[in-house]
Amino acid sequence: MATIFSKIASGEIPSYKVAENEDFYAFLDINPLAEGHTLVIPRKVETDYIFDLDEDTYAGLCLFARKVAAAIREAVPCKRVGVAVLGMEVPHTHIHLVPLNSESDLDFRKKKLELAPEEFERIAKSIADKYAGL
Ligand code: 5GP
Protein backbone atom coordinates (compact mmCIF):
# COMPACT_ATOMS: atom_id res chain seq x y z
CA MET A 1 0.00 0.00 0.00
CA ALA A 2 1.33 3.44 -0.95
CA THR A 3 2.39 5.74 1.88
CA ILE A 4 0.68 9.09 2.43
CA PHE A 5 3.82 10.80 1.08
CA SER A 6 3.79 8.70 -2.12
CA LYS A 7 0.19 9.79 -2.60
CA ILE A 8 1.26 13.41 -2.10
CA ALA A 9 4.08 13.07 -4.63
CA SER A 10 1.73 11.54 -7.20
CA GLY A 11 -0.88 14.26 -6.67
CA GLU A 12 -3.46 11.82 -5.29
CA ILE A 13 -3.40 13.79 -2.03
CA PRO A 14 -3.06 17.59 -2.42
CA SER A 15 -0.05 19.49 -1.12
CA TYR A 16 1.57 22.90 -1.38
CA LYS A 17 4.30 22.03 -3.89
CA VAL A 18 7.62 23.82 -3.63
CA ALA A 19 9.78 21.91 -6.12
CA GLU A 20 10.01 18.60 -7.94
CA ASN A 21 11.96 16.57 -10.42
CA GLU A 22 11.57 13.05 -11.73
CA ASP A 23 12.80 11.40 -8.53
CA PHE A 24 12.15 13.86 -5.70
CA TYR A 25 9.37 16.12 -4.44
CA ALA A 26 9.29 19.04 -1.99
CA PHE A 27 6.17 20.45 -0.30
CA LEU A 28 5.21 22.52 2.71
CA ASP A 29 4.75 20.74 6.04
CA ILE A 30 1.09 21.06 6.98
CA ASN A 31 2.01 21.73 10.65
CA PRO A 32 4.96 24.06 10.21
CA LEU A 33 7.48 25.03 12.84
CA ALA A 34 8.16 28.20 10.85
CA GLU A 35 6.95 29.79 7.63
CA GLY A 36 8.60 27.90 4.79
CA HIS A 37 8.99 24.59 6.70
CA THR A 38 9.38 22.14 3.83
CA LEU A 39 9.55 18.36 3.50
CA VAL A 40 11.72 16.74 0.84
CA ILE A 41 10.99 13.15 -0.19
CA PRO A 42 11.92 10.51 -2.76
CA ARG A 43 8.90 10.10 -5.05
CA LYS A 44 8.91 6.35 -5.52
CA VAL A 45 11.24 4.90 -2.93
CA GLU A 46 9.20 4.25 0.20
CA THR A 47 12.03 3.30 2.54
CA ASP A 48 11.16 4.32 6.10
CA TYR A 49 14.62 5.04 7.54
CA ILE A 50 16.85 7.49 5.66
CA PHE A 51 20.03 5.52 6.33
CA ASP A 52 18.46 2.42 4.75
CA LEU A 53 18.13 4.21 1.38
CA ASP A 54 20.19 2.93 -1.53
CA GLU A 55 23.22 5.15 -2.18
CA ASP A 56 21.88 6.83 -5.32
CA THR A 57 18.58 7.78 -3.72
CA TYR A 58 20.33 9.02 -0.56
CA ALA A 59 22.79 11.16 -2.51
CA GLY A 60 20.10 12.45 -4.88
CA LEU A 61 17.81 13.36 -2.00
CA CYS A 62 20.56 15.33 -0.26
CA LEU A 63 21.48 17.21 -3.45
CA PHE A 64 17.83 18.01 -4.14
CA ALA A 65 17.35 19.17 -0.52
CA ARG A 66 20.35 21.46 -0.85
CA LYS A 67 18.84 23.16 -3.90
CA VAL A 68 15.45 23.49 -2.23
CA ALA A 69 17.14 24.95 0.86
CA ALA A 70 18.83 27.58 -1.33
CA ALA A 71 15.43 28.56 -2.72
CA ILE A 72 13.91 28.71 0.78
CA ARG A 73 16.74 30.93 1.96
CA GLU A 74 16.09 33.37 -0.88
CA ALA A 75 12.33 33.37 -0.36
CA VAL A 76 11.98 33.40 3.43
CA PRO A 77 13.79 35.85 5.73
CA CYS A 78 16.00 33.68 7.96
CA LYS A 79 19.55 33.31 9.15
CA ARG A 80 19.89 29.87 7.61
CA VAL A 81 17.88 26.77 6.80
CA GLY A 82 17.99 24.03 9.42
CA VAL A 83 17.88 20.34 8.55
CA ALA A 84 16.23 17.58 10.55
CA VAL A 85 15.29 13.96 10.00
CA LEU A 86 12.85 12.42 12.46
CA GLY A 87 10.44 10.00 10.82
CA MET A 88 8.56 9.42 14.07
CA GLU A 89 5.21 9.83 12.33
CA VAL A 90 5.42 9.00 8.62
CA PRO A 91 7.36 5.87 7.53
CA HIS A 92 8.56 7.32 4.21
CA THR A 93 11.95 9.03 4.28
CA HIS A 94 11.68 12.82 4.44
CA ILE A 95 14.04 15.65 5.27
CA HIS A 96 12.66 18.65 7.15
CA LEU A 97 14.02 22.01 5.95
CA VAL A 98 13.16 24.74 8.46
CA PRO A 99 14.03 28.45 8.11
CA LEU A 100 15.85 29.40 11.30
CA ASN A 101 16.20 32.65 13.13
CA SER A 102 16.96 31.07 16.48
CA GLU A 103 17.74 27.66 17.93
CA SER A 104 14.19 27.25 19.20
CA ASP A 105 12.82 27.33 15.64
CA LEU A 106 13.87 23.69 15.35
CA ASP A 107 12.12 22.56 18.52
CA PHE A 108 9.57 19.96 17.35
CA ARG A 109 7.79 20.08 20.72
CA LYS A 110 6.70 23.68 20.30
CA LYS A 111 3.24 24.71 19.13
CA LYS A 112 3.03 24.60 15.33
CA LEU A 113 1.96 27.57 13.23
CA GLU A 114 -1.61 27.67 11.99
CA LEU A 115 -1.61 29.18 8.51
CA ALA A 116 -4.53 29.88 6.19
CA PRO A 117 -4.56 28.15 2.78
CA GLU A 118 -3.75 31.48 1.09
CA GLU A 119 -0.66 31.84 3.29
CA PHE A 120 0.52 28.32 2.43
CA GLU A 121 -0.06 29.10 -1.26
CA ARG A 122 1.84 32.39 -1.05
CA ILE A 123 4.82 30.81 0.72
CA ALA A 124 4.94 27.80 -1.61
CA LYS A 125 4.82 30.03 -4.67
CA SER A 126 7.56 32.33 -3.42
CA ILE A 127 9.87 29.35 -2.79
CA ALA A 128 8.90 27.70 -6.11
CA ASP A 129 9.66 30.94 -7.99
CA LYS A 130 13.13 31.12 -6.41
CA TYR A 131 13.73 27.43 -7.15
CA ALA A 132 12.82 27.97 -10.79
CA GLY A 133 15.43 30.75 -10.98
CA LEU A 134 18.32 28.71 -9.57
P1 5GP B 1 8.06 12.91 11.28
O1 5GP B 1 7.64 11.62 10.63
O2 5GP B 1 9.28 13.53 10.63
O3 5GP B 1 8.21 12.78 12.78
O4 5GP B 1 6.85 13.95 11.09
C1 5GP B 1 6.09 13.95 9.91
C2 5GP B 1 5.87 15.39 9.45
O5 5GP B 1 5.01 15.32 8.32
C3 5GP B 1 5.18 16.29 10.49
O6 5GP B 1 5.92 17.50 10.60
C4 5GP B 1 3.79 16.51 9.91
O7 5GP B 1 3.29 17.80 10.16
C5 5GP B 1 3.98 16.28 8.43
N1 5GP B 1 2.82 15.71 7.77
C6 5GP B 1 2.15 14.57 8.16
N2 5GP B 1 1.12 14.33 7.31
C7 5GP B 1 1.16 15.31 6.39
C8 5GP B 1 0.35 15.59 5.24
O8 5GP B 1 -0.62 14.88 4.91
N3 5GP B 1 0.68 16.69 4.49
C9 5GP B 1 1.74 17.49 4.82
N4 5GP B 1 1.98 18.55 4.02
N5 5GP B 1 2.52 17.26 5.89
C10 5GP B 1 2.23 16.18 6.68
Tab-separated table of C-alpha atoms and ligand atoms in Angstrom:
chain	number	residue	atom	x	y	z
A	1	MET	CA	0.000	0.000	0.000
A	2	ALA	CA	1.327	3.441	-0.951
A	3	THR	CA	2.387	5.743	1.879
A	4	ILE	CA	0.685	9.087	2.428
A	5	PHE	CA	3.815	10.800	1.083
A	6	SER	CA	3.788	8.698	-2.117
A	7	LYS	CA	0.186	9.790	-2.602
A	8	ILE	CA	1.257	13.414	-2.095
A	9	ALA	CA	4.085	13.067	-4.626
A	10	SER	CA	1.734	11.536	-7.203
A	11	GLY	CA	-0.880	14.257	-6.667
A	12	GLU	CA	-3.458	11.817	-5.289
A	13	ILE	CA	-3.403	13.793	-2.033
A	14	PRO	CA	-3.058	17.589	-2.421
A	15	SER	CA	-0.053	19.487	-1.121
A	16	TYR	CA	1.568	22.897	-1.382
A	17	LYS	CA	4.296	22.034	-3.893
A	18	VAL	CA	7.615	23.818	-3.631
A	19	ALA	CA	9.778	21.910	-6.120
A	20	GLU	CA	10.007	18.602	-7.943
A	21	ASN	CA	11.961	16.572	-10.417
A	22	GLU	CA	11.570	13.051	-11.727
A	23	ASP	CA	12.796	11.403	-8.534
A	24	PHE	CA	12.153	13.860	-5.700
A	25	TYR	CA	9.368	16.116	-4.443
A	26	ALA	CA	9.291	19.045	-1.987
A	27	PHE	CA	6.173	20.449	-0.303
A	28	LEU	CA	5.209	22.521	2.715
A	29	ASP	CA	4.748	20.738	6.039
A	30	ILE	CA	1.087	21.057	6.977
A	31	ASN	CA	2.007	21.727	10.645
A	32	PRO	CA	4.961	24.064	10.205
A	33	LEU	CA	7.485	25.033	12.843
A	34	ALA	CA	8.163	28.205	10.847
A	35	GLU	CA	6.949	29.786	7.627
A	36	GLY	CA	8.599	27.905	4.791
A	37	HIS	CA	8.993	24.594	6.697
A	38	THR	CA	9.379	22.144	3.834
A	39	LEU	CA	9.548	18.362	3.500
A	40	VAL	CA	11.719	16.738	0.839
A	41	ILE	CA	10.990	13.146	-0.190
A	42	PRO	CA	11.917	10.508	-2.758
A	43	ARG	CA	8.902	10.103	-5.046
A	44	LYS	CA	8.908	6.350	-5.522
A	45	VAL	CA	11.240	4.903	-2.927
A	46	GLU	CA	9.196	4.251	0.203
A	47	THR	CA	12.026	3.303	2.537
A	48	ASP	CA	11.158	4.316	6.096
A	49	TYR	CA	14.617	5.045	7.541
A	50	ILE	CA	16.853	7.488	5.664
A	51	PHE	CA	20.035	5.516	6.328
A	52	ASP	CA	18.461	2.422	4.752
A	53	LEU	CA	18.130	4.206	1.384
A	54	ASP	CA	20.191	2.930	-1.528
A	55	GLU	CA	23.220	5.145	-2.184
A	56	ASP	CA	21.876	6.831	-5.323
A	57	THR	CA	18.576	7.781	-3.723
A	58	TYR	CA	20.326	9.020	-0.563
A	59	ALA	CA	22.790	11.156	-2.515
A	60	GLY	CA	20.105	12.448	-4.875
A	61	LEU	CA	17.809	13.357	-2.005
A	62	CYS	CA	20.564	15.330	-0.260
A	63	LEU	CA	21.476	17.207	-3.451
A	64	PHE	CA	17.830	18.007	-4.139
A	65	ALA	CA	17.347	19.170	-0.523
A	66	ARG	CA	20.351	21.464	-0.853
A	67	LYS	CA	18.844	23.163	-3.901
A	68	VAL	CA	15.445	23.489	-2.228
A	69	ALA	CA	17.138	24.953	0.865
A	70	ALA	CA	18.833	27.579	-1.328
A	71	ALA	CA	15.426	28.558	-2.717
A	72	ILE	CA	13.909	28.712	0.781
A	73	ARG	CA	16.741	30.930	1.965
A	74	GLU	CA	16.091	33.365	-0.876
A	75	ALA	CA	12.328	33.371	-0.362
A	76	VAL	CA	11.980	33.399	3.428
A	77	PRO	CA	13.790	35.849	5.732
A	78	CYS	CA	15.997	33.685	7.955
A	79	LYS	CA	19.550	33.307	9.154
A	80	ARG	CA	19.886	29.874	7.606
A	81	VAL	CA	17.878	26.772	6.803
A	82	GLY	CA	17.993	24.033	9.418
A	83	VAL	CA	17.885	20.344	8.555
A	84	ALA	CA	16.230	17.576	10.547
A	85	VAL	CA	15.292	13.964	9.997
A	86	LEU	CA	12.852	12.423	12.461
A	87	GLY	CA	10.443	9.995	10.824
A	88	MET	CA	8.563	9.417	14.070
A	89	GLU	CA	5.212	9.834	12.333
A	90	VAL	CA	5.417	9.003	8.622
A	91	PRO	CA	7.361	5.871	7.526
A	92	HIS	CA	8.559	7.317	4.206
A	93	THR	CA	11.950	9.026	4.282
A	94	HIS	CA	11.681	12.817	4.441
A	95	ILE	CA	14.039	15.646	5.268
A	96	HIS	CA	12.661	18.646	7.150
A	97	LEU	CA	14.015	22.007	5.953
A	98	VAL	CA	13.162	24.742	8.456
A	99	PRO	CA	14.029	28.452	8.108
A	100	LEU	CA	15.855	29.397	11.301
A	101	ASN	CA	16.196	32.654	13.130
A	102	SER	CA	16.956	31.069	16.475
A	103	GLU	CA	17.739	27.658	17.928
A	104	SER	CA	14.188	27.253	19.196
A	105	ASP	CA	12.816	27.329	15.635
A	106	LEU	CA	13.874	23.693	15.346
A	107	ASP	CA	12.117	22.556	18.518
A	108	PHE	CA	9.574	19.962	17.351
A	109	ARG	CA	7.793	20.085	20.719
A	110	LYS	CA	6.699	23.676	20.302
A	111	LYS	CA	3.242	24.713	19.128
A	112	LYS	CA	3.034	24.603	15.330
A	113	LEU	CA	1.955	27.569	13.226
A	114	GLU	CA	-1.608	27.668	11.989
A	115	LEU	CA	-1.614	29.179	8.509
A	116	ALA	CA	-4.528	29.876	6.193
A	117	PRO	CA	-4.564	28.153	2.785
A	118	GLU	CA	-3.754	31.477	1.091
A	119	GLU	CA	-0.663	31.841	3.286
A	120	PHE	CA	0.521	28.316	2.430
A	121	GLU	CA	-0.063	29.101	-1.255
A	122	ARG	CA	1.838	32.390	-1.053
A	123	ILE	CA	4.825	30.813	0.718
A	124	ALA	CA	4.940	27.795	-1.611
A	125	LYS	CA	4.815	30.032	-4.668
A	126	SER	CA	7.557	32.327	-3.416
A	127	ILE	CA	9.871	29.353	-2.795
A	128	ALA	CA	8.898	27.702	-6.105
A	129	ASP	CA	9.665	30.937	-7.985
A	130	LYS	CA	13.130	31.117	-6.412
A	131	TYR	CA	13.730	27.429	-7.148
A	132	ALA	CA	12.822	27.975	-10.792
A	133	GLY	CA	15.433	30.748	-10.984
A	134	LEU	CA	18.323	28.708	-9.567
B	1	5GP	P1	8.059	12.915	11.278
B	1	5GP	O1	7.641	11.622	10.626
B	1	5GP	O2	9.275	13.526	10.629
B	1	5GP	O3	8.210	12.777	12.776
B	1	5GP	O4	6.854	13.947	11.091
B	1	5GP	C1	6.089	13.953	9.912
B	1	5GP	C2	5.866	15.389	9.449
B	1	5GP	O5	5.008	15.322	8.317
B	1	5GP	C3	5.178	16.293	10.491
B	1	5GP	O6	5.915	17.498	10.603
B	1	5GP	C4	3.787	16.506	9.910
B	1	5GP	O7	3.286	17.798	10.163
B	1	5GP	C5	3.984	16.278	8.432
B	1	5GP	N1	2.817	15.705	7.769
B	1	5GP	C6	2.147	14.574	8.156
B	1	5GP	N2	1.124	14.330	7.310
B	1	5GP	C7	1.158	15.311	6.387
B	1	5GP	C8	0.352	15.590	5.237
B	1	5GP	O8	-0.616	14.877	4.907
B	1	5GP	N3	0.679	16.689	4.494
B	1	5GP	C9	1.735	17.490	4.823
B	1	5GP	N4	1.981	18.554	4.023
B	1	5GP	N5	2.522	17.259	5.886
B	1	5GP	C10	2.232	16.181	6.678
